[in-house]
XYZ file of C-alpha atoms in Angstrom:
690
model
C 3.919 24.482 6.609
C 2.061 27.270 8.245
C -1.500 26.567 9.370
C -4.055 29.233 9.835
C -6.138 27.737 12.519
C -5.677 30.945 14.465
C -4.516 34.233 13.018
C -2.009 34.942 15.777
C -0.395 31.482 15.409
C -0.210 31.887 11.686
C 1.521 35.308 11.809
C 3.870 34.280 14.590
C 5.165 31.175 12.835
C 5.489 32.945 9.494
C 7.384 35.817 11.142
C 9.677 33.399 12.957
C 10.591 31.838 9.628
C 11.155 35.201 7.896
C 8.256 34.681 5.520
C 5.159 36.558 4.450
C 1.902 35.287 3.159
C 3.050 36.243 -0.368
C 5.926 33.742 -0.106
C 3.528 30.789 0.056
C 3.018 28.581 -3.043
C -0.254 27.509 -1.562
C -2.389 29.642 0.752
C -5.742 27.978 1.692
C -8.212 29.817 3.930
C -11.492 28.348 5.244
C -11.813 26.029 2.243
C -15.199 24.365 2.261
C -16.308 21.810 -0.421
C -19.813 20.274 -0.445
C -21.311 17.908 -3.029
C -24.982 17.214 -3.574
C -25.791 13.515 -4.136
C -29.303 12.126 -4.275
C -30.804 15.155 -2.627
C -28.354 15.028 0.283
C -25.349 17.269 1.088
C -21.961 15.499 1.212
C -19.545 17.720 3.112
C -16.068 16.553 1.990
C -13.803 19.443 3.219
C -14.861 21.724 6.102
C -12.970 24.934 6.904
C -9.431 23.884 6.051
C -6.656 26.512 6.221
C -2.936 26.156 5.652
C 0.077 27.448 3.704
C 2.834 25.601 1.846
C 6.164 27.275 1.236
C 8.564 26.745 -1.717
C 10.565 23.504 -1.442
C 8.397 22.063 1.269
C 6.845 18.614 1.212
C 3.576 18.492 3.131
C 2.082 15.043 3.865
C -1.719 14.908 4.180
C -2.694 11.738 6.001
C -5.948 10.197 7.211
C -8.447 7.441 6.541
C -10.538 7.182 3.410
C -13.293 9.747 3.334
C -11.296 12.258 5.447
C -11.242 14.734 2.520
C -7.576 14.308 1.468
C -8.161 13.697 -2.270
C -10.868 16.400 -2.530
C -8.363 18.833 -1.006
C -5.788 17.890 -3.621
C -8.300 18.273 -6.475
C -9.273 21.682 -5.082
C -5.692 22.803 -5.308
C -5.555 21.567 -8.941
C -8.823 23.213 -9.818
C -10.166 19.892 -10.986
C -13.213 19.358 -8.755
C -16.045 17.452 -10.499
C -18.356 19.609 -12.569
C -21.423 17.338 -12.746
C -22.937 18.098 -10.411
C -20.822 21.165 -9.530
C -19.889 21.329 -5.868
C -20.641 24.248 -3.514
C -17.218 25.681 -2.687
C -16.480 28.299 -0.029
C -13.295 30.063 1.144
C -10.214 30.279 -1.006
C -7.397 28.102 -2.353
C -4.678 30.463 -3.729
C -2.106 28.592 -5.744
C 0.756 30.533 -7.279
C -1.225 33.722 -6.862
C -4.495 32.512 -8.405
C -7.564 31.436 -6.384
C -8.426 28.084 -7.776
C -11.939 28.377 -6.274
C -13.068 31.738 -7.744
C -10.919 31.839 -10.901
C -12.346 31.113 -14.323
C -11.792 27.786 -16.000
C -9.244 29.419 -18.380
C -7.287 30.987 -15.519
C -7.187 27.652 -13.726
C -5.993 25.890 -16.918
C -3.130 28.405 -17.351
C -1.991 27.822 -13.705
C -2.059 24.060 -14.189
C -0.060 24.290 -17.403
C 2.590 26.776 -16.149
C 2.864 26.090 -12.387
C 1.358 22.727 -11.407
C 2.114 19.054 -11.738
C 0.129 16.045 -10.611
C 0.917 12.419 -9.864
C -2.025 10.131 -9.206
C -2.292 6.661 -7.633
C -2.873 4.712 -10.842
C -0.754 5.953 -13.711
C -2.619 3.732 -16.199
C -5.694 5.984 -15.750
C -3.588 9.066 -16.500
C -1.373 7.883 -19.405
C -2.836 7.522 -22.855
C -2.650 3.779 -23.643
C -2.610 4.399 -27.385
C 0.385 6.732 -27.445
C 4.056 5.881 -26.913
C 5.579 7.125 -23.702
C 7.949 9.449 -25.478
C 5.328 11.223 -27.450
C 3.284 11.909 -24.296
C 6.323 13.454 -22.577
C 7.261 15.503 -25.708
C 3.769 17.069 -25.598
C 4.458 18.333 -22.090
C 8.246 18.980 -22.400
C 8.291 20.571 -25.906
C 11.103 18.604 -27.449
C 12.558 15.101 -27.752
C 15.839 16.175 -26.157
C 14.020 17.593 -23.140
C 11.823 14.449 -22.896
C 14.978 12.240 -22.892
C 16.515 14.403 -20.205
C 13.361 14.057 -18.050
C 13.352 10.247 -18.435
C 16.929 10.185 -17.296
C 16.287 12.598 -14.493
C 13.595 10.390 -12.934
C 15.903 7.356 -13.048
C 14.394 5.380 -15.952
C 16.983 2.894 -17.272
C 17.536 2.766 -21.062
C 15.564 5.975 -21.762
C 15.987 5.650 -25.473
C 14.224 2.240 -25.479
C 11.514 3.304 -23.001
C 10.836 6.390 -25.145
C 9.361 4.202 -27.928
C 7.302 1.909 -25.644
C 3.610 2.040 -24.772
C 2.486 2.401 -21.078
C 1.376 -1.245 -20.828
C 4.914 -2.357 -21.657
C 6.324 -0.708 -18.578
C 6.270 -1.964 -14.973
C 4.217 -0.159 -12.337
C 7.314 1.556 -10.987
C 8.394 2.746 -14.393
C 4.900 4.054 -15.289
C 4.909 6.037 -12.054
C 8.269 7.486 -12.949
C 6.840 8.505 -16.330
C 4.043 10.257 -14.489
C 6.570 12.102 -12.351
C 8.474 13.109 -15.510
C 5.273 14.535 -16.931
C 4.546 16.305 -13.650
C 7.893 18.134 -13.535
C 8.147 18.774 -17.304
C 7.195 22.406 -16.953
C 9.336 23.096 -13.876
C 6.304 23.466 -11.661
C 6.159 25.396 -8.403
C 3.785 22.784 -6.879
C 3.183 19.109 -7.434
C 0.120 17.361 -6.022
C 0.828 13.613 -5.434
C -2.343 11.627 -4.550
C -1.420 8.152 -3.128
C 1.360 7.622 -5.761
C 2.972 4.682 -3.937
C 0.006 2.819 -2.550
C 0.087 -0.143 -4.936
C 3.860 -0.269 -5.394
C 6.310 -2.777 -3.888
C 8.435 -1.668 -0.995
C 11.567 -1.497 -3.182
C 9.893 0.553 -5.931
C 8.181 2.645 -3.320
C 11.506 3.504 -1.641
C 12.884 4.511 -5.010
C 9.942 6.745 -5.807
C 10.082 8.435 -2.395
C 13.816 9.090 -2.730
C 13.186 10.511 -6.198
C 10.452 12.926 -4.980
C 12.629 14.085 -2.176
C 15.557 14.719 -4.552
C 13.335 16.571 -7.050
C 11.880 18.812 -4.316
C 15.412 19.787 -3.327
C 16.766 20.279 -6.827
C 13.764 22.109 -8.318
C 12.847 23.947 -5.098
C 9.373 22.701 -5.833
C 6.624 22.353 -3.205
C 4.860 19.029 -2.833
C 1.507 18.167 -1.291
C 1.665 14.385 -0.799
C -1.656 12.619 -0.026
C -1.318 9.202 1.652
C -2.893 6.960 4.280
C 0.511 5.421 5.120
C 2.179 7.220 8.037
C 5.440 5.362 7.309
C 5.552 6.861 3.805
C 4.717 10.311 5.143
C 7.436 10.030 7.799
C 10.048 9.188 5.197
C 9.168 11.961 2.807
C 7.347 14.884 4.399
C 8.702 17.933 6.175
C 5.352 18.584 7.738
C 2.278 16.396 8.224
C -1.358 17.439 8.300
C -3.695 14.857 9.790
C -7.229 15.112 8.396
C -10.441 13.672 9.837
C -14.030 14.282 8.886
C -13.022 16.989 6.353
C -11.000 19.019 8.860
C -7.348 19.203 9.941
C -7.136 17.441 13.248
C -3.440 18.004 13.863
C -0.389 19.330 12.015
C 3.268 20.023 12.659
C 6.713 18.996 11.580
C 6.998 15.205 10.751
C 9.184 14.290 13.708
C 6.888 15.952 16.174
C 3.596 14.618 14.888
C 4.953 11.048 14.612
C 6.816 10.913 17.929
C 4.796 13.372 20.077
C 1.239 13.276 18.699
C -1.317 15.526 20.439
C -4.639 14.461 18.956
C -6.231 11.147 19.945
C -6.886 10.317 16.303
C -3.181 10.720 15.385
C -2.372 8.411 18.284
C -4.859 5.918 16.960
C -3.442 5.964 13.486
C 0.108 5.476 14.814
C -0.928 2.642 17.112
C -2.753 0.866 14.288
C 0.170 0.985 11.928
C 1.990 -2.272 11.307
C 5.801 -2.332 11.676
C 8.470 -5.033 11.701
C 8.400 -4.655 15.554
C 4.595 -5.076 16.034
C 3.779 -7.548 18.759
C 2.717 -10.841 17.063
C 1.428 -12.352 20.301
C -1.566 -10.028 20.646
C -4.320 -8.835 18.449
C -3.469 -5.708 16.512
C -4.818 -2.467 18.044
C -7.447 -0.774 15.920
C -9.589 2.316 15.972
C -13.114 1.443 16.985
C -16.029 2.243 14.795
C -16.060 3.729 11.302
C -15.123 7.119 9.879
C -17.971 9.659 9.855
C -20.445 9.689 6.984
C -19.764 12.924 5.089
C -23.569 13.165 4.490
C -24.219 13.426 8.191
C -21.170 14.604 10.210
C -21.706 14.291 14.000
C -22.096 17.538 15.929
C -18.934 18.975 17.470
C -15.753 17.026 17.096
C -16.113 14.497 14.246
C -13.851 12.010 16.079
C -15.884 12.109 19.342
C -17.954 8.978 18.604
C -14.763 6.907 18.296
C -12.720 8.608 21.025
C -12.131 7.093 24.457
C -11.548 10.609 25.900
C -14.850 12.183 24.730
C -16.810 14.303 27.124
C -19.932 16.472 26.873
C -17.958 19.442 25.616
C -16.752 17.467 22.581
C -20.200 17.762 20.945
C -20.743 21.405 21.765
C -18.982 22.626 18.620
C -16.046 21.858 16.394
C -12.804 22.355 18.351
C -10.500 24.979 16.971
C -6.815 24.349 16.132
C -4.688 25.495 19.031
C -1.120 24.981 20.211
C -0.615 21.249 20.589
C 1.480 21.456 23.739
C 3.468 18.263 23.014
C 5.040 19.939 20.001
C 5.220 23.276 18.190
C 2.335 22.514 15.864
C -1.448 22.718 16.359
C -4.270 20.234 17.208
C -8.047 20.442 17.302
C -8.948 18.840 20.637
C -10.298 20.194 23.880
C -8.400 17.576 25.892
C -4.865 18.089 24.576
C -2.198 16.461 26.725
C -4.421 13.659 27.880
C -4.069 11.416 24.815
C -1.686 9.049 26.763
C -4.777 7.856 28.581
C -6.347 6.848 25.264
C -7.525 3.280 24.999
C -7.969 2.487 21.375
C -9.691 -0.880 21.857
C -10.434 -3.182 24.786
C -7.305 -4.928 26.090
C -6.301 -7.277 23.308
C -6.261 -10.935 24.304
C -3.265 -13.107 23.613
C -3.164 -14.904 20.273
C -3.649 -18.622 20.650
C -1.294 -18.760 17.637
C -0.601 -22.539 17.624
C 2.207 -21.831 15.213
C 3.381 -24.581 12.916
C 6.897 -25.866 13.465
C 9.454 -27.590 11.286
C 8.150 -30.936 12.566
C 4.766 -30.177 11.028
C 6.272 -30.029 7.570
C 6.970 -33.181 5.597
C 3.837 -35.313 6.114
C 1.464 -34.987 3.128
C -1.468 -36.241 5.158
C -1.133 -33.142 7.427
C -0.782 -30.762 4.501
C -3.502 -28.434 3.134
C -1.376 -27.784 0.095
C 1.764 -29.334 -1.454
C 3.425 -27.811 -4.481
C 6.336 -29.583 -6.220
C 8.180 -28.082 -9.147
C 5.162 -26.253 -10.535
C 5.772 -24.244 -13.696
C 3.480 -21.823 -15.541
C 4.207 -19.957 -18.746
C 2.227 -17.721 -21.073
C 2.730 -17.267 -24.819
C 2.926 -13.612 -25.785
C 1.848 -12.430 -29.186
C 3.704 -9.625 -31.024
C 5.858 -9.415 -34.084
C 6.798 -12.458 -36.040
C 7.946 -14.571 -33.121
C 5.864 -15.656 -30.144
C 7.647 -15.229 -26.834
C 7.244 -17.322 -23.725
C 6.767 -15.537 -20.396
C 7.843 -17.796 -17.580
C 5.717 -16.774 -14.626
C 6.524 -19.757 -12.354
C 9.806 -21.565 -12.753
C 9.731 -24.646 -10.534
C 7.951 -23.599 -7.318
C 8.130 -25.834 -4.280
C 5.864 -24.973 -1.341
C 3.949 -26.604 1.449
C 1.180 -25.317 3.712
C 0.361 -27.535 6.659
C -3.176 -28.071 7.851
C -4.120 -25.146 9.988
C -0.954 -23.262 9.053
C -0.527 -19.856 7.410
C 2.127 -18.988 4.735
C 2.695 -15.494 3.328
C 4.067 -15.029 -0.223
C 6.071 -11.813 -0.568
C 8.017 -10.214 -3.328
C 7.953 -7.504 -6.010
C 5.259 -7.234 -8.694
C 5.848 -9.704 -11.472
C 7.547 -12.302 -9.288
C 4.679 -14.770 -9.684
C 2.798 -14.396 -6.390
C -0.658 -13.849 -7.774
C -0.119 -16.347 -10.562
C 0.707 -19.012 -8.080
C -2.422 -18.116 -6.026
C -4.620 -18.423 -9.160
C -3.023 -21.751 -10.006
C -3.882 -23.035 -6.525
C -7.426 -21.706 -6.786
C -7.929 -23.555 -10.048
C -8.355 -20.356 -12.046
C -5.331 -21.237 -14.154
C -3.789 -24.454 -15.381
C -0.111 -25.097 -14.651
C 2.263 -26.497 -17.277
C 4.323 -28.975 -15.251
C 4.917 -30.204 -11.751
C 2.569 -31.488 -9.060
C -0.019 -29.689 -6.997
C -1.878 -31.496 -4.229
C -4.777 -29.839 -2.296
C -5.601 -31.593 0.931
C -8.999 -32.979 1.817
C -11.889 -30.601 2.430
C -13.805 -28.038 0.456
C -12.077 -26.411 -2.430
C -9.893 -23.324 -1.827
C -11.635 -19.931 -1.778
C -9.975 -16.717 -2.845
C -10.345 -13.117 -1.536
C -9.089 -10.524 -3.961
C -7.389 -7.184 -3.412
C -10.355 -5.104 -4.713
C -13.451 -6.419 -2.982
C -15.576 -3.865 -4.822
C -14.527 -5.268 -8.210
C -15.051 -8.893 -7.147
C -18.612 -8.331 -5.825
C -21.393 -8.221 -8.431
C -22.674 -4.678 -8.160
C -26.420 -5.434 -8.890
C -26.686 -8.177 -6.292
C -27.297 -7.600 -2.583
C -24.609 -8.752 -0.100
C -27.014 -11.426 1.159
C -27.493 -12.796 -2.351
C -23.725 -12.757 -3.013
C -22.955 -14.652 0.176
C -25.860 -17.010 -0.132
C -24.880 -17.864 -3.726
C -22.294 -20.331 -2.417
C -25.069 -22.366 -0.750
C -26.898 -23.148 -3.974
C -25.477 -26.652 -4.193
C -26.573 -27.405 -0.628
C -30.112 -28.716 -0.142
C -31.368 -26.181 2.447
C -34.475 -24.061 2.580
C -34.705 -20.255 2.251
C -34.964 -19.669 5.978
C -31.972 -21.840 6.689
C -29.993 -20.071 3.986
C -30.871 -16.657 5.471
C -29.733 -17.835 8.900
C -26.428 -19.148 7.456
C -25.853 -15.695 5.745
C -26.603 -13.906 9.000
C -24.163 -16.216 10.802
C -21.427 -15.560 8.258
C -21.976 -11.771 8.548
C -21.787 -12.076 12.352
C -18.515 -13.947 12.075
C -16.869 -11.095 10.162
C -18.317 -8.496 12.404
C -21.087 -7.075 10.119
C -24.713 -6.530 11.205
C -27.456 -8.632 9.703
C -28.920 -5.555 7.967
C -25.891 -5.426 5.632
C -27.434 -8.430 3.783
C -29.980 -6.081 2.177
C -27.353 -3.578 0.986
C -25.504 -3.548 -2.356
C -21.719 -3.366 -2.535
C -21.677 0.314 -3.497
C -23.503 1.206 -0.297
C -20.731 -0.217 1.887
C -17.356 1.252 2.850
C -14.149 -0.345 1.645
C -13.579 -2.108 4.899
C -17.193 -3.435 4.935
C -16.811 -4.712 1.350
C -13.640 -6.583 2.295
C -15.446 -8.172 5.240
C -18.388 -9.161 2.980
C -15.930 -10.835 0.600
C -14.485 -12.733 3.494
C -17.984 -13.777 4.607
C -18.646 -15.056 1.112
C -15.423 -17.105 1.169
C -16.010 -18.713 4.572
C -19.817 -19.307 4.590
C -18.802 -22.827 3.502
C -15.563 -23.069 5.493
C -12.715 -23.792 3.071
C -9.799 -26.001 4.003
C -7.570 -23.408 2.376
C -8.237 -19.596 2.215
C -6.357 -17.698 -0.447
C -5.825 -13.963 0.091
C -4.485 -11.831 -2.742
C -3.265 -8.427 -1.318
C -6.526 -7.958 0.722
C -5.159 -5.081 2.797
C -2.886 -3.164 0.387
C -5.461 -0.470 -0.427
C -6.979 -0.202 3.096
C -6.281 2.457 5.746
C -4.026 1.394 8.593
C -6.796 0.769 11.050
C -8.946 -1.137 8.499
C -5.895 -3.167 7.474
C -5.265 -4.135 11.103
C -8.960 -5.023 11.546
C -8.817 -7.231 8.476
C -5.678 -9.068 9.678
C -7.216 -9.633 13.073
C -10.296 -10.994 11.365
C -8.328 -13.397 9.167
C -6.385 -14.665 12.167
C -9.599 -15.215 14.197
C -11.394 -16.959 11.359
C -8.374 -19.210 10.832
C -8.421 -20.339 14.429
C -12.181 -20.706 14.766
C -12.729 -22.510 11.463
C -9.506 -24.481 11.331
C -8.558 -23.030 7.984
C -5.097 -22.874 6.347
C -4.146 -19.581 4.790
C -1.962 -18.660 1.789
C -1.625 -14.845 1.957
C -0.074 -12.825 -0.881
C 1.274 -9.460 0.016
C 4.112 -6.938 -0.660
C 3.858 -5.703 2.941
C 6.401 -7.645 5.009
C 4.943 -6.177 8.227
C 1.549 -7.709 7.401
C 3.202 -11.003 6.361
C 5.042 -11.227 9.641
C 1.826 -10.778 11.646
C -0.574 -12.970 9.662
C 1.722 -15.898 8.805
C 3.614 -18.662 10.577
C 6.088 -18.885 7.680
C 7.089 -16.583 4.876
C 8.055 -17.487 1.315
C 10.071 -14.805 -0.536
C 9.610 -14.996 -4.305
C 11.764 -13.605 -7.051
C 11.257 -14.131 -10.755
C 8.973 -17.195 -10.445
C 10.931 -18.966 -7.713
C 10.996 -19.077 -3.936
C 14.410 -17.843 -2.828
C 13.926 -18.004 0.974
C 11.316 -19.851 3.059
C 11.183 -20.141 6.782
C 9.566 -19.074 10.103
C 8.091 -15.571 9.812
C 9.970 -14.122 12.764
C 13.287 -15.554 11.658
C 12.920 -14.328 8.075
C 12.028 -10.845 9.210
C 14.586 -10.502 12.073
C 17.542 -12.317 10.488
C 17.165 -12.528 6.709
C 19.606 -14.717 4.835
C 19.026 -14.120 1.162
C 20.291 -10.616 -0.035
C 16.936 -9.978 -1.746
C 15.031 -10.603 1.516
C 17.376 -8.283 3.355
C 16.846 -5.502 0.850
C 13.044 -5.962 0.941
C 13.133 -5.507 4.699
C 15.520 -2.475 4.508
C 13.090 -0.857 2.037
C 10.044 -0.886 4.368
C 9.137 2.794 4.848
C 9.611 4.343 8.235
C 11.336 7.180 10.086
C 14.570 5.237 10.399
C 14.662 3.492 7.077
C 18.227 3.073 5.755
C 17.423 1.820 2.310
C 20.073 -0.240 0.398
C 19.810 0.940 -3.220
C 18.385 -1.790 -5.369
C 19.434 -0.973 -8.920
C 17.373 -1.772 -11.979
C 13.999 -3.483 -12.357
C 13.247 -7.137 -11.784
C 14.636 -9.396 -14.473
C 12.338 -10.083 -17.364
C 10.341 -13.324 -17.086
C 10.474 -13.417 -20.882
C 14.283 -13.575 -20.909
C 15.535 -14.586 -17.449
C 19.256 -14.051 -16.821
C 21.598 -17.095 -16.562
C 22.650 -18.341 -13.186
C 20.996 -16.686 -10.214
C 18.100 -14.543 -11.453
C 18.853 -11.925 -8.790
C 22.597 -11.539 -9.536
C 22.238 -8.431 -11.883
C 20.807 -6.500 -8.960
C 22.525 -8.189 -5.985
C 24.920 -5.974 -3.958
C 26.964 -8.987 -2.825
C 27.835 -11.405 -5.663
C 30.219 -14.161 -6.534
C 31.657 -14.629 -10.002
C 29.763 -17.901 -10.252
C 26.422 -16.141 -9.603
C 26.087 -15.243 -13.270
C 26.519 -18.855 -14.478
C 25.417 -21.178 -11.691
C 21.715 -21.587 -10.768
C 21.675 -21.912 -6.980
C 19.812 -24.835 -5.501
C 17.694 -24.546 -2.334
C 19.902 -25.222 0.722
C 18.312 -26.276 4.033
C 19.452 -24.592 7.244
C 19.335 -25.926 10.756
C 16.747 -23.286 11.812
C 14.235 -24.678 9.414
C 14.817 -22.337 6.529
C 15.578 -23.052 2.892
C 17.539 -20.512 0.931
C 18.547 -20.397 -2.781
C 21.876 -18.527 -2.812
C 25.444 -19.548 -3.682
C 26.567 -17.826 -0.444
C 24.568 -20.474 1.536
C 25.635 -23.996 2.238
C 23.750 -26.626 4.166
C 24.265 -25.779 7.803
C 23.854 -23.037 10.328
C 22.505 -19.703 9.034
C 24.888 -17.849 11.370
C 27.743 -18.785 9.059
C 26.234 -17.046 6.081
C 24.619 -13.914 7.584
C 25.080 -11.179 5.014
C 26.411 -7.755 6.100
C 25.316 -5.028 3.718
C 26.708 -2.190 5.847
C 29.736 -1.719 3.615
C 27.502 -1.638 0.538
C 25.146 0.900 2.115
C 27.939 3.361 2.795
C 29.944 2.572 -0.406
C 30.438 5.580 -2.708
C 30.991 3.247 -5.685
C 28.275 0.625 -5.882
C 29.595 -0.931 -9.104
C 29.560 -4.657 -9.870
C 33.321 -4.731 -9.138
C 32.871 -3.044 -5.696
C 29.958 -5.267 -4.878
C 32.025 -8.318 -5.747
C 34.862 -7.018 -3.598
C 32.506 -6.557 -0.662
C 31.215 -10.089 -1.202
């Protein structure tokens, strides 16, 4: 990537790489995009300049509202037309300026030279058309469509060809979108948050696929994401955006390990990893991202920066040599970021973690689940099929404890949460909720769970209707709940659409805890949040748990978040819990092969992903024996016929695996090193390793 913050730097780097401006697939100069909403100007992109060369993968990172997606849409020539934005500068893609070109010229470039992969494939795929027909439209023939399905790693392409999008998993739908994106052998693919809602295993597969395609097709990628771990695993170069501008860019290794801009430092410090200190509150960036309707003067990050000085507001800082690496950064105090204090010194967590001795006494339990099953009858064809979402779940959450449920999509996590919340009836088993107010649930998309025409105060106060209190007392209780989650009282008068994503998530938490529940249920509440907002939400949940004495059942596919928020982790696969134990032990010394592979799939600079073949087994037709055995890299012959029972270990864990016997987990630690480096990962070779 060659940035054009300064003409001399641009030319020097291009010359050093033996390139000219004409070599660039993308050449953006002083791009400026402004929308007009309600009589006010919304400045989304402000003076951005950069180049992308053939075969390069450029990661564009930053918080929501930083201008990443608008930049991607500008390159595609797909900016909204009603109302039409005011666009300045140029965005030359494959020789055509997508800013000044006619609609027909932009359409031709998109057809011949561009591909796009968006966050939610269901909004891009036609739900009424079979997958194969949609790819044929782009590829030109069935033979080519079948080749593309195979190229993106879709198993049984002939069967998938005849299916509709809703019949595919999220990972398969995203692979179909990638097949569509590369159907015309594009020179550039814009990928806008394509892995945000995916499980870590599917995410790892998609990232590996994109990297392989970039190499084979010599195609450039612009990859938009808020996850620095994802960017580090995929991108050659990283551009960090803030307030519509590029704050820093350079090669991935430099930006991630030697950041120059205080904002980049803040993003990196906020990011959760499997090594994050669990004994302290998570570091977060103070304040909120700038309002694009009223950017602060000078450096947009100055109001949140601990290094700000009077010169920071004099004017927007220009991109200049970073000093700590060969890239550029827009800061007048480069080299001083090591002094940056993101937040006040974080106090120790009074974690009061639950221990093995806390488990086993129903009177001390907030939730006891014994052998719970849940199935759904599916209509279609002459025969009705049964989907077995939960297949005998045993779980306990002690009073004041916190348990995280982790696993791939379709494993039953959210179904179990809805059963506990009383939103679904279970078929068999026993479910006991401890004394206290009924469980309250916080959903992944707070915006969708808050009634849009009601004010935040009305939504929160709604839960007080069955309490005999007056209007003033209700208003005070609402203000108290808002204060608990760190929102000002004025927010009570706002409607959900007027709040940021992080504020809406806090409002949803305030609604859940205004009448403190004995058990708080959280369904992926941080998966779509920026790293700093996610850390803030996890800190908030931990603080509310301590102050209100709540128990927490937290559903997530992010094992780093699970390790921080929970005392114990339950790993689910195909409707059953396959490993359950102390959070630190599960993450540092996993016993079940599935847990080990989930942890190895967490994105990061040093990820050494163990290939996990295939998709999760179908809950309509579960395999005999161990449900995980068709995908397991270390199997016994008996795994295909014997259903493993849960075995208790001396460290307080229970594991459902034939490789595990009652006793010390040290005896059954699984070494996947040989599998990782094996050239022949066949069932026979896996069995030999086992």
